Amino acid sequence: MALLAGGWALASPVRAGDAKAGADVFKSECAECHAVKEGRNKKGPSLFGIVGRKAGSVTDYEYSDALKQSPWTWTPQQLHTYLSQPAKIANPGTKMKYDGLTDAKQLDDLISYLDTLH
């Protein structure tokens, strides 16, 4: 389980997952609010190109101040930390309503899938 101390992640390293299985995790966990097509936002911003992107930086999406002001870049480790716990704990003040993905394999698979979106 990831813990935050002073805003910095103290989590175990991300393991390589199965991107194909991660696509299914995306459909069940993320697709209601996020699209993977570049430039297509839903309730949440497009996740196309998320890995390596600065948090809060999709220009045509209105982020919460909490996310716009975060210093994060969406690395696999940062995604792991953020998605493994409730969003309101990971980024207090966020608009994202998500309880976190506690299944470590599904989380690794999801992050591997997100890393293919470019």
Short mmCIF file of C-alpha atoms in Angstrom, two decimals:
data_model
loop_
_atom_site.label_atom_id
_atom_site.label_comp_id
_atom_site.label_asym_id
_atom_site.label_seq_id
_atom_site.Cartn_x
_atom_site.Cartn_y
_atom_site.Cartn_z
CA MET A 1 0.00 0.00 0.00
CA ALA A 2 1.27 3.46 -0.83
CA LEU A 3 1.70 6.05 1.85
CA LEU A 4 2.20 9.76 1.44
CA ALA A 5 4.56 11.69 3.64
CA GLY A 6 4.80 15.39 2.96
CA GLY A 7 3.33 14.78 -0.50
CA TRP A 8 6.07 12.35 -1.55
CA ALA A 9 5.30 8.76 -2.34
CA LEU A 10 6.67 5.97 -0.19
CA ALA A 11 5.59 2.99 -2.26
CA SER A 12 7.07 -0.22 -3.49
CA PRO A 13 8.47 -0.08 -7.03
CA VAL A 14 6.11 -0.55 -9.93
CA ARG A 15 6.40 -3.97 -11.53
CA ALA A 16 5.94 -4.58 -15.24
CA GLY A 17 2.37 -5.53 -15.96
CA ASP A 18 0.42 -6.99 -18.85
CA ALA A 19 -0.77 -4.11 -21.05
CA LYS A 20 -3.44 -6.26 -22.73
CA ALA A 21 -4.94 -7.15 -19.34
CA GLY A 22 -4.54 -3.49 -18.38
CA ALA A 23 -6.85 -2.48 -21.24
CA ASP A 24 -9.58 -4.52 -19.55
CA VAL A 25 -8.81 -2.91 -16.20
CA PHE A 26 -9.05 0.50 -17.89
CA LYS A 27 -12.49 -0.39 -19.28
CA SER A 28 -13.80 -1.43 -15.88
CA GLU A 29 -12.06 1.19 -13.71
CA CYS A 30 -11.45 4.29 -15.83
CA ALA A 31 -13.43 4.40 -19.09
CA GLU A 32 -16.56 5.91 -17.56
CA CYS A 33 -14.66 9.15 -16.89
CA HIS A 34 -11.58 9.03 -19.16
CA ALA A 35 -10.95 8.48 -22.86
CA VAL A 36 -7.72 7.22 -24.38
CA LYS A 37 -8.12 9.10 -27.66
CA GLU A 38 -5.93 12.19 -27.95
CA GLY A 39 -7.95 15.38 -27.46
CA ARG A 40 -11.09 13.63 -26.21
CA ASN A 41 -11.98 14.59 -22.68
CA LYS A 42 -14.91 13.19 -20.75
CA LYS A 43 -15.64 13.88 -17.06
CA GLY A 44 -11.87 13.58 -16.71
CA PRO A 45 -9.08 14.49 -19.13
CA SER A 46 -7.89 12.26 -21.95
CA LEU A 47 -5.29 9.79 -20.76
CA PHE A 48 -3.55 9.69 -24.13
CA GLY A 49 0.14 10.32 -23.46
CA ILE A 50 -0.33 10.36 -19.69
CA VAL A 51 2.95 8.62 -18.85
CA GLY A 52 5.62 11.33 -18.82
CA ARG A 53 3.12 14.22 -18.86
CA LYS A 54 3.03 16.90 -16.18
CA ALA A 55 -0.04 16.57 -13.99
CA GLY A 56 -2.80 19.05 -14.77
CA SER A 57 -1.43 19.97 -18.18
CA VAL A 58 -4.06 18.99 -20.79
CA THR A 59 -4.82 22.46 -22.13
CA ASP A 60 -8.52 21.99 -22.90
CA TYR A 61 -9.50 20.43 -19.57
CA GLU A 62 -10.46 22.33 -16.40
CA TYR A 63 -8.51 20.71 -13.56
CA SER A 64 -8.94 21.31 -9.85
CA ASP A 65 -6.52 23.81 -8.34
CA ALA A 66 -5.10 20.94 -6.27
CA LEU A 67 -3.98 19.05 -9.36
CA LYS A 68 -2.92 22.12 -11.35
CA GLN A 69 -0.64 23.12 -8.48
CA SER A 70 0.88 19.69 -7.90
CA PRO A 71 4.54 19.29 -8.89
CA TRP A 72 3.94 15.80 -10.29
CA THR A 73 4.87 14.27 -13.58
CA TRP A 74 2.88 11.13 -14.31
CA THR A 75 5.64 8.56 -14.10
CA PRO A 76 4.68 4.90 -13.57
CA GLN A 77 5.63 5.29 -9.89
CA GLN A 78 3.53 8.45 -9.46
CA LEU A 79 0.56 6.81 -11.19
CA HIS A 80 0.97 3.80 -8.90
CA THR A 81 0.95 6.00 -5.82
CA TYR A 82 -2.00 8.08 -7.01
CA LEU A 83 -4.19 5.22 -8.21
CA SER A 84 -3.52 2.85 -5.31
CA GLN A 85 -5.41 4.99 -2.81
CA PRO A 86 -8.50 7.19 -2.74
CA ALA A 87 -7.96 10.27 -4.91
CA LYS A 88 -9.07 12.58 -2.07
CA ILE A 89 -6.13 11.25 -0.02
CA ALA A 90 -3.62 11.17 -2.89
CA ASN A 91 -4.43 14.76 -3.89
CA PRO A 92 -6.65 16.56 -1.36
CA GLY A 93 -8.93 18.98 -3.18
CA THR A 94 -9.02 16.99 -6.42
CA LYS A 95 -12.23 16.71 -8.45
CA MET A 96 -11.51 13.06 -9.20
CA LYS A 97 -13.78 10.68 -7.36
CA TYR A 98 -11.98 7.36 -7.20
CA ASP A 99 -11.55 4.95 -4.29
CA GLY A 100 -8.25 3.52 -5.51
CA LEU A 101 -7.23 0.22 -7.06
CA THR A 102 -5.96 -2.10 -4.36
CA ASP A 103 -5.26 -5.17 -6.51
CA ALA A 104 -1.50 -4.87 -7.17
CA LYS A 105 -1.53 -6.97 -10.36
CA GLN A 106 -4.44 -5.02 -11.86
CA LEU A 107 -2.69 -1.77 -10.97
CA ASP A 108 0.55 -2.88 -12.64
CA ASP A 109 -1.42 -4.04 -15.69
CA LEU A 110 -3.30 -0.74 -15.88
CA ILE A 111 -0.11 1.33 -15.68
CA SER A 112 1.51 -0.83 -18.37
CA TYR A 113 -1.52 -0.18 -20.58
CA LEU A 114 -1.43 3.58 -19.92
CA ASP A 115 2.24 3.53 -20.92
CA THR A 116 1.22 2.31 -24.41
CA LEU A 117 -0.99 5.34 -25.07
CA HIS A 118 1.22 7.56 -27.21
#
